[in-house]
Short mmCIF file of C-alpha atoms in Angstrom, two decimals:
data_model
loop_
_atom_site.label_atom_id
_atom_site.label_comp_id
_atom_site.label_asym_id
_atom_site.label_seq_id
_atom_site.Cartn_x
_atom_site.Cartn_y
_atom_site.Cartn_z
CA MET A 1 53.59 143.11 -22.27
CA GLY A 2 54.35 142.86 -18.57
CA ALA A 3 51.53 142.74 -16.06
CA THR A 4 52.51 146.14 -14.65
CA ALA A 5 52.28 147.95 -18.02
CA ASP A 6 48.71 149.14 -17.63
CA ASN A 7 48.63 152.22 -19.90
CA GLY A 8 48.27 151.36 -23.59
CA LEU A 9 48.70 154.51 -25.68
CA LYS A 10 47.46 154.20 -29.26
CA ILE A 11 49.30 156.00 -32.09
CA VAL A 12 48.30 155.85 -35.76
CA VAL A 13 50.63 156.39 -38.73
CA VAL A 14 48.71 157.63 -41.78
CA GLY A 15 49.49 159.01 -45.20
CA GLY A 16 49.21 158.35 -48.90
CA PHE A 17 49.95 155.19 -50.84
CA GLY A 18 53.61 154.14 -50.64
CA VAL A 19 54.87 156.90 -48.32
CA GLY A 20 56.61 154.47 -45.92
CA LYS A 21 54.09 153.78 -43.15
CA THR A 22 54.84 150.05 -42.97
CA THR A 23 58.57 150.79 -43.10
CA LEU A 24 58.34 153.23 -40.17
CA VAL A 25 56.37 150.81 -37.98
CA ARG A 26 58.76 147.99 -38.86
CA SER A 27 61.89 150.05 -38.14
CA VAL A 28 60.86 151.25 -34.69
CA SER A 29 58.77 148.41 -33.19
CA GLU A 30 60.39 146.41 -30.39
CA ILE A 31 58.43 143.32 -31.43
CA ARG A 32 58.15 141.66 -34.80
CA PRO A 33 55.43 143.81 -36.38
CA LEU A 34 52.12 142.41 -37.51
CA ASN A 35 51.84 143.25 -41.21
CA THR A 36 48.88 142.67 -43.51
CA GLU A 37 50.83 143.13 -46.71
CA GLU A 38 49.78 141.38 -49.90
CA THR A 39 51.65 141.11 -53.18
CA MET A 40 50.59 143.69 -55.73
CA THR A 41 49.33 142.22 -59.00
CA ARG A 42 48.82 143.56 -62.51
CA ALA A 43 45.09 143.65 -61.85
CA GLY A 44 45.70 146.15 -59.06
CA GLU A 45 47.47 148.52 -61.42
CA THR A 46 44.08 149.52 -62.83
CA ILE A 47 42.86 150.45 -59.33
CA ASP A 48 45.90 151.91 -57.50
CA ASP A 49 48.07 154.63 -59.03
CA ILE A 50 51.58 153.17 -58.94
CA SER A 51 53.17 155.69 -61.30
CA GLU A 52 55.17 157.23 -58.44
CA VAL A 53 55.96 153.97 -56.62
CA ARG A 54 57.22 151.74 -59.43
CA GLY A 55 59.44 149.67 -57.13
CA LYS A 56 56.62 148.79 -54.74
CA SER A 57 55.75 145.06 -54.83
CA ALA A 58 53.48 144.69 -51.76
CA THR A 59 50.86 146.82 -50.06
CA THR A 60 49.03 146.96 -46.71
CA VAL A 61 45.40 145.83 -46.96
CA ALA A 62 44.27 146.24 -43.34
CA PHE A 63 46.84 147.74 -40.94
CA ASP A 64 50.34 147.33 -39.53
CA PHE A 65 50.86 146.89 -35.79
CA GLY A 66 53.93 147.45 -33.63
CA ARG A 67 54.76 148.19 -30.00
CA ILE A 68 57.23 150.27 -28.00
CA THR A 69 57.64 150.10 -24.21
CA LEU A 70 58.12 153.57 -22.73
CA ASP A 71 58.56 152.46 -19.13
CA ALA A 72 57.23 149.88 -16.68
CA ARG A 73 53.66 151.17 -16.93
CA ASN A 74 53.34 152.80 -20.37
CA VAL A 75 53.34 151.19 -23.80
CA LEU A 76 52.87 152.75 -27.24
CA TYR A 77 50.80 150.74 -29.70
CA LEU A 78 51.53 151.72 -33.30
CA PHE A 79 48.97 151.23 -36.06
CA GLY A 80 49.92 151.88 -39.67
CA ALA A 81 46.91 152.64 -41.87
CA PRO A 82 46.58 151.47 -45.49
CA GLY A 83 47.17 154.26 -47.98
CA GLN A 84 45.00 153.41 -50.98
CA GLU A 85 41.72 155.25 -51.39
CA ARG A 86 39.78 151.97 -51.53
CA PHE A 87 40.84 151.21 -47.93
CA TRP A 88 40.09 154.65 -46.48
CA PHE A 89 36.86 153.33 -44.94
CA LEU A 90 39.08 151.61 -42.34
CA TRP A 91 40.63 154.86 -41.15
CA ASP A 92 37.76 156.10 -39.00
CA ARG A 93 37.80 152.82 -37.08
CA LEU A 94 41.56 152.96 -36.64
CA PHE A 95 41.25 156.51 -35.29
CA SER A 96 38.91 155.36 -32.49
CA GLY A 97 40.71 155.71 -29.16
CA THR A 98 43.79 157.21 -30.78
CA LEU A 99 45.91 159.53 -28.65
CA GLY A 100 47.67 161.11 -31.64
CA ALA A 101 48.90 160.50 -35.15
CA VAL A 102 51.85 160.83 -37.50
CA VAL A 103 51.06 161.99 -41.04
CA LEU A 104 53.86 160.62 -43.22
CA VAL A 105 54.45 162.65 -46.37
CA ASP A 106 56.29 162.11 -49.64
CA THR A 107 57.06 165.68 -50.74
CA ARG A 108 56.98 164.57 -54.38
CA ARG A 109 53.28 163.82 -53.87
CA ILE A 110 52.01 166.44 -51.43
CA ASP A 111 48.39 166.11 -52.57
CA ASP A 112 48.29 162.50 -51.31
CA SER A 113 48.47 163.84 -47.74
CA TRP A 114 45.32 165.95 -47.86
CA TYR A 115 42.85 163.22 -46.95
CA ALA A 116 44.83 162.09 -43.88
CA ILE A 117 45.03 165.62 -42.51
CA ASP A 118 41.35 166.26 -43.25
CA ARG A 119 40.21 163.13 -41.39
CA LEU A 120 42.41 163.80 -38.37
CA GLU A 121 41.14 167.37 -38.10
CA HIS A 122 37.59 166.06 -38.46
CA HIS A 123 38.14 163.72 -35.50
CA GLY A 124 40.01 166.37 -33.49
CA THR A 125 43.04 164.09 -33.27
CA PRO A 126 46.38 165.85 -32.59
CA PHE A 127 49.06 165.04 -35.16
CA ILE A 128 52.48 165.92 -36.48
CA VAL A 129 53.75 165.81 -40.06
CA ALA A 130 56.91 163.87 -40.95
CA CYS A 131 58.42 164.20 -44.43
CA ASN A 132 59.96 160.90 -45.47
CA ASP A 133 63.20 161.18 -47.45
CA PHE A 134 62.76 159.78 -50.95
CA GLY A 135 65.61 161.81 -52.44
CA GLY A 136 63.33 164.14 -54.37
CA PRO A 137 63.73 167.90 -54.84
CA GLY A 138 64.14 169.79 -51.59
CA HIS A 139 61.40 172.02 -50.19
CA THR A 140 61.63 174.52 -47.37
CA PRO A 141 59.47 173.97 -44.28
CA ALA A 142 57.56 177.13 -45.19
CA GLU A 143 56.75 175.75 -48.65
CA ILE A 144 55.54 172.44 -47.21
CA ARG A 145 53.44 174.18 -44.58
CA GLU A 146 51.84 176.36 -47.22
CA ALA A 147 51.17 173.39 -49.53
CA LEU A 148 49.52 171.44 -46.68
CA ASP A 149 47.86 174.52 -45.15
CA LEU A 150 49.26 173.44 -41.78
CA ASP A 151 48.39 175.17 -38.55
CA PRO A 152 51.53 176.91 -37.19
CA HIS A 153 51.32 174.80 -34.02
CA VAL A 154 51.55 171.46 -35.89
CA PRO A 155 55.17 170.18 -35.74
CA LEU A 156 56.83 169.48 -39.10
CA ILE A 157 59.99 167.37 -39.25
CA ASP A 158 62.10 165.41 -41.75
CA CYS A 159 62.68 161.69 -41.34
CA ASP A 160 64.00 158.52 -42.90
CA ALA A 161 61.44 155.80 -42.17
CA ARG A 162 64.09 153.11 -42.73
CA SER A 163 66.13 154.37 -39.76
CA ARG A 164 65.17 153.30 -36.25
CA GLU A 165 66.74 156.41 -34.74
CA SER A 166 64.93 158.68 -37.17
CA SER A 167 61.60 156.93 -36.58
CA LYS A 168 62.13 157.18 -32.82
CA ARG A 169 62.69 160.92 -33.23
CA VAL A 170 59.35 161.15 -35.05
CA LEU A 171 57.54 159.44 -32.17
CA ILE A 172 59.34 161.53 -29.55
CA THR A 173 58.25 164.67 -31.42
CA LEU A 174 54.66 163.42 -31.43
CA VAL A 175 54.68 162.55 -27.71
CA GLU A 176 56.10 165.97 -26.84
CA HIS A 177 53.42 167.60 -28.99
CA LEU A 178 50.71 165.55 -27.26
CA LYS A 179 51.96 166.61 -23.84
CA THR A 180 51.66 170.25 -24.90
CA VAL A 181 48.21 169.79 -26.46
CA TYR A 182 46.67 167.85 -23.58
CA ALA A 183 48.26 170.08 -20.93
CA ALA A 184 46.76 173.12 -22.67
CA SER A 185 43.36 171.39 -22.85
CA ALA A 186 43.47 170.55 -19.14
CA GLU A 187 44.45 174.11 -18.28
CA ALA A 188 41.63 175.53 -20.38
CA ALA A 189 39.14 173.23 -18.63
CA THR A 190 40.24 174.44 -15.16
CA PRO A 191 37.82 177.05 -13.69
CA ALA A 192 39.42 180.49 -13.54
CA THR A 193 38.66 180.78 -9.81
CA GLU A 194 40.36 177.52 -8.94
CA GLU A 195 43.96 177.76 -7.80
CA VAL A 196 46.22 175.57 -9.90
CA THR A 197 48.92 174.07 -7.73
CA LYS A 198 50.41 171.66 -10.21
CA SER A 199 50.85 171.89 -13.97
CA PRO A 200 48.82 169.19 -15.75
CA GLU A 201 50.97 166.75 -17.67
CA LEU A 202 50.33 163.75 -19.86
CA ALA A 203 51.31 160.52 -18.11
CA LEU A 204 54.01 159.25 -20.45
#
């Protein structure tokens, strides 16, 4: 990172086991990502439910890390959280200092997304939902929103975590959502009697 890039903006990618978090970070990072993947063994089959991810041979045991330069002064740091329940204790620490999050969803396993959404709402962290394309049966946005009980203001988009362009679109959607959320928060915090001469805007 150049000496003039002084704004590090932390983004976390969360979701269930095997939804593509490592793949998304890997596809979009401008640097070689830091991965903490370990080979899955037969012993792990008694702990992690792999019935829906039969082709998965490795899994994240701490976090993934990538980086994207936005401009000369702003850099996005991407952290991919581990998906297995036994590593959920790490999530609260990863959420510390987070500007926003992407909840990655496999629509074949909607229930696996509940914990991620619950923890983000608990922390008050703004997020968007991105449905990764695994070639399963199609669902309408309304059906997915209802299944996840999403607030109408939370963006919901489709993506292919293997595609750099698609992953970039996910992050752009999140950044645009964050600008709206933080601008609204700044406006709400402005005293009603104070004249607002300039619309607040997130420095991205």
